[in-house]
PDB file of C-alpha atoms and ligand atoms in Angstrom:
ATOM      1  CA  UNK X  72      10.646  -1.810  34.421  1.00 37.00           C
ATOM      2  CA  UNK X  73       8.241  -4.434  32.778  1.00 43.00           C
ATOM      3  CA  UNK X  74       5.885  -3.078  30.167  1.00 46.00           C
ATOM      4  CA  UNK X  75       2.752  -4.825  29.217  1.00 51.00           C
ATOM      5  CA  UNK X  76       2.398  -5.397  25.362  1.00 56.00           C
ATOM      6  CA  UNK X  77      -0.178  -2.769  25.193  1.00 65.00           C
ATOM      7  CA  UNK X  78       1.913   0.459  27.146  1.00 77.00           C
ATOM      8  CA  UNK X  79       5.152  -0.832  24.535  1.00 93.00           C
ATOM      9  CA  UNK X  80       5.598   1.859  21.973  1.00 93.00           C
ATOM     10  CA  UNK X  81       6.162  -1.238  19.611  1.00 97.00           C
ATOM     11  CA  UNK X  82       2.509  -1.897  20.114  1.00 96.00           C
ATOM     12  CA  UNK X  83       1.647   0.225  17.544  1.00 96.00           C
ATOM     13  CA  UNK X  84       3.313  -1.735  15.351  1.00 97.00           C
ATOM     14  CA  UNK X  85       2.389  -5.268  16.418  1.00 97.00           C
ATOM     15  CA  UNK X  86      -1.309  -3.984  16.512  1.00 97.00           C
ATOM     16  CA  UNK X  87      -1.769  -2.635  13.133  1.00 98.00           C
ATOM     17  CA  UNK X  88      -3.733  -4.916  10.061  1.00 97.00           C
ATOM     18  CA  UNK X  89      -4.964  -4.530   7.147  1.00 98.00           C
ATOM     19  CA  UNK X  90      -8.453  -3.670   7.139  1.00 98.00           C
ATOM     20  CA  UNK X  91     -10.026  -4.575   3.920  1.00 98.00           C
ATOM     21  CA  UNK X  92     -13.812  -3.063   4.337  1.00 98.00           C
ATOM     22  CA  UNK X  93     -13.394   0.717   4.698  1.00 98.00           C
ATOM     23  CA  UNK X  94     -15.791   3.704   5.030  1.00 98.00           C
ATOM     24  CA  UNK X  95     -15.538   7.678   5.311  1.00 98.00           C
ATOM     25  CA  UNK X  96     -14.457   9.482   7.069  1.00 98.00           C
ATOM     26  CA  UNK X  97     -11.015   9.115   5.818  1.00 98.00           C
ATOM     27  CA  UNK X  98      -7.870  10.989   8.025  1.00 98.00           C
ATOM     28  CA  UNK X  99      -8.296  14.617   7.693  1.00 98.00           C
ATOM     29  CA  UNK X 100      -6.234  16.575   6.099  1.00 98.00           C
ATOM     30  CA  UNK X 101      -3.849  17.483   8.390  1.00 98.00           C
ATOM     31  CA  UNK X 102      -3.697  13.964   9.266  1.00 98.00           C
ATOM     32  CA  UNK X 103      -3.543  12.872   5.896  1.00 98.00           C
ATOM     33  CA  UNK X 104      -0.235  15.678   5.786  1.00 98.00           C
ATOM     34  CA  UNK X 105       1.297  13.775   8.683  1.00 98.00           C
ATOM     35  CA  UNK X 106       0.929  10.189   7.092  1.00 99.00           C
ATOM     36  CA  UNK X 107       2.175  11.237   3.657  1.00 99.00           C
ATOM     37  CA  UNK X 108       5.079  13.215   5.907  1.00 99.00           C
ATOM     38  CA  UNK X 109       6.050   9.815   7.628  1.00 98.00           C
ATOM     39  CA  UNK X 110       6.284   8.456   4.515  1.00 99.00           C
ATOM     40  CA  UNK X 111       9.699  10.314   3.856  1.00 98.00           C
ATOM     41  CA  UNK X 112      11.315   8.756   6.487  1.00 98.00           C
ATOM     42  CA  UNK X 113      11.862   5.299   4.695  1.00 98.00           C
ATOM     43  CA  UNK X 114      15.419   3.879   4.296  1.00 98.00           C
ATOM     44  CA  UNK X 115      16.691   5.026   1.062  1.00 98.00           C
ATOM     45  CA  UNK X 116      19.829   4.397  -0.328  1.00 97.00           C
ATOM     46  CA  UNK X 117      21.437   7.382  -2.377  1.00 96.00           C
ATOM     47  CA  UNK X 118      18.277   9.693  -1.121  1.00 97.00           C
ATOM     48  CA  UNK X 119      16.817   8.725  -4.448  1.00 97.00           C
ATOM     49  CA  UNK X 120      13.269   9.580  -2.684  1.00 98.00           C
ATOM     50  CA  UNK X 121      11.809   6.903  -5.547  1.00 98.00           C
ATOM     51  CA  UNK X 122       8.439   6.364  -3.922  1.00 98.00           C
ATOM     52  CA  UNK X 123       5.257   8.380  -5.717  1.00 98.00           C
ATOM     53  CA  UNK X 124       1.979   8.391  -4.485  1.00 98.00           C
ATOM     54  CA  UNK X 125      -1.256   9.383  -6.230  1.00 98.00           C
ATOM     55  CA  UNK X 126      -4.392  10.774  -4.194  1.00 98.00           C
ATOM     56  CA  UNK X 127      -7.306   9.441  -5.210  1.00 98.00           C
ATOM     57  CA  UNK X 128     -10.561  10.191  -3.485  1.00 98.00           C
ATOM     58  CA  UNK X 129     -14.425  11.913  -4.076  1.00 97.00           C
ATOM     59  CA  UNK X 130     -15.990  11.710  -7.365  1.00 98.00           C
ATOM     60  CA  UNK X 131     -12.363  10.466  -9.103  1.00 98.00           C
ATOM     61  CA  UNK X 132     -12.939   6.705  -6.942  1.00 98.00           C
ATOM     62  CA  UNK X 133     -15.996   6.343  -9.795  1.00 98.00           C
ATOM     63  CA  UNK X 134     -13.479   7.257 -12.411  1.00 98.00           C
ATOM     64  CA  UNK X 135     -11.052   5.012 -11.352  1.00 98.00           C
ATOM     65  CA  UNK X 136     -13.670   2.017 -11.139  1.00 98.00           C
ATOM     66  CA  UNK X 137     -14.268   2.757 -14.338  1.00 98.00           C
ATOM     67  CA  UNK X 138     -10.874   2.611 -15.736  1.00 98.00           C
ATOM     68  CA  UNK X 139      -9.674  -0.219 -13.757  1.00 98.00           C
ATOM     69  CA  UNK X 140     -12.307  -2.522 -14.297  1.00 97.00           C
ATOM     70  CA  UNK X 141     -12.629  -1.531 -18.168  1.00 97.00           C
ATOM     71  CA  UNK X 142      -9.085  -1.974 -18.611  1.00 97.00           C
ATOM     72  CA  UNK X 143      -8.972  -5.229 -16.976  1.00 97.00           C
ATOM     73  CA  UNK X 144     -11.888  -6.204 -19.086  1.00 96.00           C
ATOM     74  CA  UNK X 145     -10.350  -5.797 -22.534  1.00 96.00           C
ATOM     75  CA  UNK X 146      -7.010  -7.183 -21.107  1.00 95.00           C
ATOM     76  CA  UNK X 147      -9.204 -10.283 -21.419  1.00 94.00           C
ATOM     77  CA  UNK X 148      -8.972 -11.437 -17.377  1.00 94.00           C
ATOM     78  CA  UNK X 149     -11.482 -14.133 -16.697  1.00 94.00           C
ATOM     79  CA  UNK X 150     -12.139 -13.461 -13.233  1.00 94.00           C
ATOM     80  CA  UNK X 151     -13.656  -9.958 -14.541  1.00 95.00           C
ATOM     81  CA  UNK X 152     -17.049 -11.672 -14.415  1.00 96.00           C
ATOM     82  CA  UNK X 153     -20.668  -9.359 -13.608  1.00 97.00           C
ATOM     83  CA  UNK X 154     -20.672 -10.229 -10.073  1.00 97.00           C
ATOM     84  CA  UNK X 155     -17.065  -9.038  -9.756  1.00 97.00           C
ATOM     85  CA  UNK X 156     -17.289  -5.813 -10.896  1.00 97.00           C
ATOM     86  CA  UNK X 157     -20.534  -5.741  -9.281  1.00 98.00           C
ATOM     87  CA  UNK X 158     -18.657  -6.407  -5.691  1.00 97.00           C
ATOM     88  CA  UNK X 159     -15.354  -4.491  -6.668  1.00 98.00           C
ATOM     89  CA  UNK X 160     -17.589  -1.219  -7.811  1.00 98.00           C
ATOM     90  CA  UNK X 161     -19.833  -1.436  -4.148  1.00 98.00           C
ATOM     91  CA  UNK X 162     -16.066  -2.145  -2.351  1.00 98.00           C
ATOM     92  CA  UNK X 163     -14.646   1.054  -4.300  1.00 98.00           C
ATOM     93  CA  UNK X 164     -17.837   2.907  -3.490  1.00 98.00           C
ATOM     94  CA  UNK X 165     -17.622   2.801  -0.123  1.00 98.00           C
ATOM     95  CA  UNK X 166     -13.663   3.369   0.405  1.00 98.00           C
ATOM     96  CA  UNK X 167     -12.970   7.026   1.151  1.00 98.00           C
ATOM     97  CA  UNK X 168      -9.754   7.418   0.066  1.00 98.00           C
ATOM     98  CA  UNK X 169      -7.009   5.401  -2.755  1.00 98.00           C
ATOM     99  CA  UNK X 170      -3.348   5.748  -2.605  1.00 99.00           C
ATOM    100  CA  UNK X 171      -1.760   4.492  -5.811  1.00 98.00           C
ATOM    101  CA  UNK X 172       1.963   3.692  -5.126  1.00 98.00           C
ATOM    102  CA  UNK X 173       4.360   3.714  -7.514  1.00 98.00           C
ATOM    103  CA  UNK X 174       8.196   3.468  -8.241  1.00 98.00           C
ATOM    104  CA  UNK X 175      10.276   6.471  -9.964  1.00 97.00           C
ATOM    105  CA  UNK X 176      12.428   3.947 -11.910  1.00 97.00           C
ATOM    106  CA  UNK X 177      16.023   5.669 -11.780  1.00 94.00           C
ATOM    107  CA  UNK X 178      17.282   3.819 -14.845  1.00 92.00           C
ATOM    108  CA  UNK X 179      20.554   5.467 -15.500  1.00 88.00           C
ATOM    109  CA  UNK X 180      21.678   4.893 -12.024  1.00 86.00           C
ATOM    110  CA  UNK X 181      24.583   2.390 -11.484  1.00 89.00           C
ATOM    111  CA  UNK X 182      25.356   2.624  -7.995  1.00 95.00           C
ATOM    112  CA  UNK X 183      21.572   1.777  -6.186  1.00 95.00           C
ATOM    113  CA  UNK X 184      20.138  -1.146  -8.049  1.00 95.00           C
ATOM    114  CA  UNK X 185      16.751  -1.215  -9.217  1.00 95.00           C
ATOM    115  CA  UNK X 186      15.627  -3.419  -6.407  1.00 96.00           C
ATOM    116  CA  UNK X 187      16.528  -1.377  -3.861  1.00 97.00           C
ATOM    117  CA  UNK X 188      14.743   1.681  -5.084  1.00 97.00           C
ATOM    118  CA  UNK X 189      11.947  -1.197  -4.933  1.00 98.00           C
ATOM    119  CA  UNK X 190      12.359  -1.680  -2.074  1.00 98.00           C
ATOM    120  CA  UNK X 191      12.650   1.782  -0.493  1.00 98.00           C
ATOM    121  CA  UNK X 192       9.161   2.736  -2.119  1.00 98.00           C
ATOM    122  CA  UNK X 193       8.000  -0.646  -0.351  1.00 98.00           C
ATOM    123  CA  UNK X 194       9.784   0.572   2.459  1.00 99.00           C
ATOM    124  CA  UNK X 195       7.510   4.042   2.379  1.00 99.00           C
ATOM    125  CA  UNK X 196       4.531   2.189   1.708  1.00 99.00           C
ATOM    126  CA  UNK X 197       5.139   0.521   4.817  1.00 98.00           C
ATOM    127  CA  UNK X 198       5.261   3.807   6.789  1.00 98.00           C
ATOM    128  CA  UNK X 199       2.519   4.845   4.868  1.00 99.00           C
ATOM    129  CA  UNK X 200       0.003   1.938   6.701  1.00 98.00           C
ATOM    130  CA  UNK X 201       1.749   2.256  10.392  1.00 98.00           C
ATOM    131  CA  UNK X 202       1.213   5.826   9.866  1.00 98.00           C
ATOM    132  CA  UNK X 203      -2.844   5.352   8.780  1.00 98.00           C
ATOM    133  CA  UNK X 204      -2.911   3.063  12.327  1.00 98.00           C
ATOM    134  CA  UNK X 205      -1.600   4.856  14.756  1.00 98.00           C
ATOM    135  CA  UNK X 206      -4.049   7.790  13.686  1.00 98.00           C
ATOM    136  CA  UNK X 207      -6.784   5.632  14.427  1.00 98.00           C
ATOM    137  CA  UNK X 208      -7.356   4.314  10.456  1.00 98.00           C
ATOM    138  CA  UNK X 209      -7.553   1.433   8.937  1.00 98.00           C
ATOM    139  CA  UNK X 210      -5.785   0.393   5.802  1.00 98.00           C
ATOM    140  CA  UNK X 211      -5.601  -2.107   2.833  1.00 98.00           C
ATOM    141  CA  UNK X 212      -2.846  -2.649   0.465  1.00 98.00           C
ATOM    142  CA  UNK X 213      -4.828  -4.039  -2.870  1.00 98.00           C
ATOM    143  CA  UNK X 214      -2.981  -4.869  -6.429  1.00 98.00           C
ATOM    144  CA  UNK X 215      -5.995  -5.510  -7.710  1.00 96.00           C
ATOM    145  CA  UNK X 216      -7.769  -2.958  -9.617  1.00 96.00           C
ATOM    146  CA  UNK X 217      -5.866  -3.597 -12.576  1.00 97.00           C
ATOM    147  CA  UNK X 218      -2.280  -2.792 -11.042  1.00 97.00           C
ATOM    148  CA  UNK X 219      -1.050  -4.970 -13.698  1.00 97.00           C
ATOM    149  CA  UNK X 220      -2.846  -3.448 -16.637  1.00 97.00           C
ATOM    150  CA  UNK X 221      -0.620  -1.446 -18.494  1.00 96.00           C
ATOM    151  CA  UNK X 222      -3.717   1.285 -19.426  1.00 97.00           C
ATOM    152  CA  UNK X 223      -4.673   1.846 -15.920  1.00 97.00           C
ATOM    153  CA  UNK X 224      -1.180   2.714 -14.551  1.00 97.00           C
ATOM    154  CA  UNK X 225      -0.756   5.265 -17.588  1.00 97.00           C
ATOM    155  CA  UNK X 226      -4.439   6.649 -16.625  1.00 98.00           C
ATOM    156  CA  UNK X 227      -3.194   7.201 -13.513  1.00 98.00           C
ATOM    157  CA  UNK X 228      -0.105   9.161 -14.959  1.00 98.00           C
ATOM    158  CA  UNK X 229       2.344   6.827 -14.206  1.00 98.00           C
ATOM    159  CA  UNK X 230       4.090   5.850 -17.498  1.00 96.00           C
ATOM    160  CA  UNK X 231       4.903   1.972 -17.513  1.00 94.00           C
ATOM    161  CA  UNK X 232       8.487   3.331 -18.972  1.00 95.00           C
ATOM    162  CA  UNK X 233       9.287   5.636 -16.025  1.00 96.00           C
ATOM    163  CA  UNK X 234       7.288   4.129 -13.228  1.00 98.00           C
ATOM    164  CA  UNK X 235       6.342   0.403 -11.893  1.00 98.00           C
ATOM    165  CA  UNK X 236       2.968   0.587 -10.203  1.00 98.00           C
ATOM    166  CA  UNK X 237       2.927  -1.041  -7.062  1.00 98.00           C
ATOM    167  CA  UNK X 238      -0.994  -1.020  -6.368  1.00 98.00           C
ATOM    168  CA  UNK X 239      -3.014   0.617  -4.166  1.00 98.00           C
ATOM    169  CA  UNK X 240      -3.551   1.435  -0.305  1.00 99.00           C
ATOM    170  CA  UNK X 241      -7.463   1.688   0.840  1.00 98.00           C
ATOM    171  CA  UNK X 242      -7.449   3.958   3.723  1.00 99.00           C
ATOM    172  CA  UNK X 243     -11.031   5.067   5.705  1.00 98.00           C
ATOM    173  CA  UNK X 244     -12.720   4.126   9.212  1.00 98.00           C
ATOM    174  CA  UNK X 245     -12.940   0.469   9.669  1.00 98.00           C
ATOM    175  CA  UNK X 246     -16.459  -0.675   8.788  1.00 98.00           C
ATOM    176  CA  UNK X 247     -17.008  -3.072  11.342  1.00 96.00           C
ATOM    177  CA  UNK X 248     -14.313  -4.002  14.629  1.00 95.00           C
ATOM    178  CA  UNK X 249     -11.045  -5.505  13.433  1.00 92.00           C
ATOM    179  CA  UNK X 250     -10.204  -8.436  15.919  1.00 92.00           C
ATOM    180  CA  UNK X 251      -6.258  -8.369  16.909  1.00 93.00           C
ATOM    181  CA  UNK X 252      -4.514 -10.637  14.181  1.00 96.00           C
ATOM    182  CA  UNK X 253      -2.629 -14.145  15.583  1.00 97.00           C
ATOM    183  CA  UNK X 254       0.861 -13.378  13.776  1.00 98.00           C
ATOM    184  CA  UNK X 255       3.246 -16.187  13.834  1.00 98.00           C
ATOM    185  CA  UNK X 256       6.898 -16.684  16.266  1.00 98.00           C
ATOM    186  CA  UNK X 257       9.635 -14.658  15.046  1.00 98.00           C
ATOM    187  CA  UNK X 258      11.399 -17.712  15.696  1.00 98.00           C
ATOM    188  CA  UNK X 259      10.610 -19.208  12.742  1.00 98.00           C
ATOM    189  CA  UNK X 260      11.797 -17.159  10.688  1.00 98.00           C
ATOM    190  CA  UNK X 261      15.108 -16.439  12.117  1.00 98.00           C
ATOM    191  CA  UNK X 262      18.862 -18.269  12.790  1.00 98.00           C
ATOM    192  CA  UNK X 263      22.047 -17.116  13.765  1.00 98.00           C
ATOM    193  CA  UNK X 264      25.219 -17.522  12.012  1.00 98.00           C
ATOM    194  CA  UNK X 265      28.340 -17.879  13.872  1.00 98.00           C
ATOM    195  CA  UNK X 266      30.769 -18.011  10.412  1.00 98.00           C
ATOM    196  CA  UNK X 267      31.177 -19.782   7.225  1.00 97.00           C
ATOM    197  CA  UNK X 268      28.978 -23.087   7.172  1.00 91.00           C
TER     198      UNK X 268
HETATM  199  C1  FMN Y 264       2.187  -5.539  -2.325  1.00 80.44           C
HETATM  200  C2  FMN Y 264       0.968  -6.170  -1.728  1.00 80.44           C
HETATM  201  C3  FMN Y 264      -0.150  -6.383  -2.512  1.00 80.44           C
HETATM  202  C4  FMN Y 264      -1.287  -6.991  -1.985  1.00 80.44           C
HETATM  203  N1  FMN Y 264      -2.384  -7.184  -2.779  1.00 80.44           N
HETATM  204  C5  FMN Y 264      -3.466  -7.806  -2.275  1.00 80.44           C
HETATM  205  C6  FMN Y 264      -4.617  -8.008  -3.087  1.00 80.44           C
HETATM  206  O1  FMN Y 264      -4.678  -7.601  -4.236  1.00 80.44           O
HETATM  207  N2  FMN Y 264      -5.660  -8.678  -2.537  1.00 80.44           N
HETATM  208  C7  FMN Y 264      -5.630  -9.149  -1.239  1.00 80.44           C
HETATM  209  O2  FMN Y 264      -6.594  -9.766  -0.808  1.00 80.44           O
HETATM  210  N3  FMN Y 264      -4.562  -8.918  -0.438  1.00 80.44           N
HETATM  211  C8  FMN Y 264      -3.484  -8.263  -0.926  1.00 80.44           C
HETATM  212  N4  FMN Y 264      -2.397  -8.039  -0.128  1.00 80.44           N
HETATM  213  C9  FMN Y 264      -2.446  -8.505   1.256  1.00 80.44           C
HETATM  214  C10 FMN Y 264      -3.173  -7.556   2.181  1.00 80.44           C
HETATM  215  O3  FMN Y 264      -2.853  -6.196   1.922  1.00 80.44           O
HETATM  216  C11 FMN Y 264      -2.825  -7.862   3.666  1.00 80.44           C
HETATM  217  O4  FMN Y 264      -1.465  -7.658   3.887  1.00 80.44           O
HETATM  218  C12 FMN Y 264      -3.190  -9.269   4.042  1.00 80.44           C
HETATM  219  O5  FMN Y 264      -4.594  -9.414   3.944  1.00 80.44           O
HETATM  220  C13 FMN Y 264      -2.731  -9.648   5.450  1.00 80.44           C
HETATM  221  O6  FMN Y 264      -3.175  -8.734   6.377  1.00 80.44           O
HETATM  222  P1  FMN Y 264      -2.187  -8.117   7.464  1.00 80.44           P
HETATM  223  O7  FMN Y 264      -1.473  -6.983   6.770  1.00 80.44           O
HETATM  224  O8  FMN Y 264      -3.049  -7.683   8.582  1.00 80.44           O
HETATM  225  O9  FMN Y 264      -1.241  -9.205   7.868  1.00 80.44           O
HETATM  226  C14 FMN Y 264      -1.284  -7.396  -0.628  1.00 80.44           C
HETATM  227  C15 FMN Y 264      -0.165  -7.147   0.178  1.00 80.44           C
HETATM  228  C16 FMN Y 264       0.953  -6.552  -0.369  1.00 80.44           C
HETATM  229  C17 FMN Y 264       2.161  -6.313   0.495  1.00 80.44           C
END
């Protein structure tokens, strides 16, 4: 049987983008249950379940503008000028709800390198954002808001010893219609090897 690209199942997939400009209502909570849920079913290696998330929504967004773009401030970051803060604080303002993500750094472990707890938590992320799409969402993965700034990771609880912040997903209602992205040919991107070169 043919299948157009929209009755594919893998059209969920090759639909979704980020959407940066976000407003309320964010997914419900059931909904929000069922994203976090899908979230768990990442590839990880050992079951090390590394990936943390951080809920960040209501009154605490204000908080977190405030820490984020104070922190980056006295970390001395240029690009922290008045109109940037002025358009990061109205962004921020309007986004429902923040995911911070974050890797549970399993130091001591000597079978699953560090990278691959990496990349499982990317991995979840990932699942996280298809998730937020298929439920009719929109999404944004941001390392802005002072990701790299040590303070604003261990504001968020996430000791820079124990945990590497990964940054933050935006999720709400689109604020305006998201046109369907051009993505490029797989074909670039991919050879086949027959054996040793
Ligand atoms: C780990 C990670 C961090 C990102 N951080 C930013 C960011 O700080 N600012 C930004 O404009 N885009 C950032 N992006 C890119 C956007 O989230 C998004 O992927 C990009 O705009 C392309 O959109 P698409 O997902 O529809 O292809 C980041 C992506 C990843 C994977």
């Amino acid at each position: 049987m043919t299948t157009t690209q929209t009755a594919s199942p893998l059209h969920a997939l090759t639909s979704r983008r980020s959407v940066k400009f976000l407003r309320a209502p964010a997914p419900k909570q059931d909904e929000l249950e069922q994203i976090l849920q899908a979230a768990m079913s990442a590839p990880d290696h050992g079951a090390l379940r590394p990936w943390r998330f951080v809920l960040i929504r209501g009154e605490a967004i204000g908080k977190l503008a405030d820490v984020a773009i104070g922190a980056v401030k006295r970390s001395g970051d240029p690009r922290m000028t008045p109109e940037k803060e002025k358009s990061v604080r109205e962004w921020m303002a309007a986004v429902p709800l923040f995911i911070a993500v974050a890797q549970k750094i399993a130091h001591d472990n000597t079978k699953i390198p560090e990278q691959e707890q990496l990349l499982a938590t990317g991995a979840a992320a990932m699942n996280l954002l298809n998730a937020v799409h298929m439920l009719g969402y929109g999404a944004f993965w941001s390392t802005g808001m002072g990701t790299y700034v040590e303070d604003v990771q261990n504001a968020l609880g996430l000791d820079s010893l124990d945990y590497r912040f990964l940054g933050y997903l935006a999720v709400g209602t689109p604020a305006c219609a998201v046109p369907q992205a051009t993505r490029p040919d797989f074909r670039e991107f991919v050879t086949e090897w027959s054996g040793p070169v």
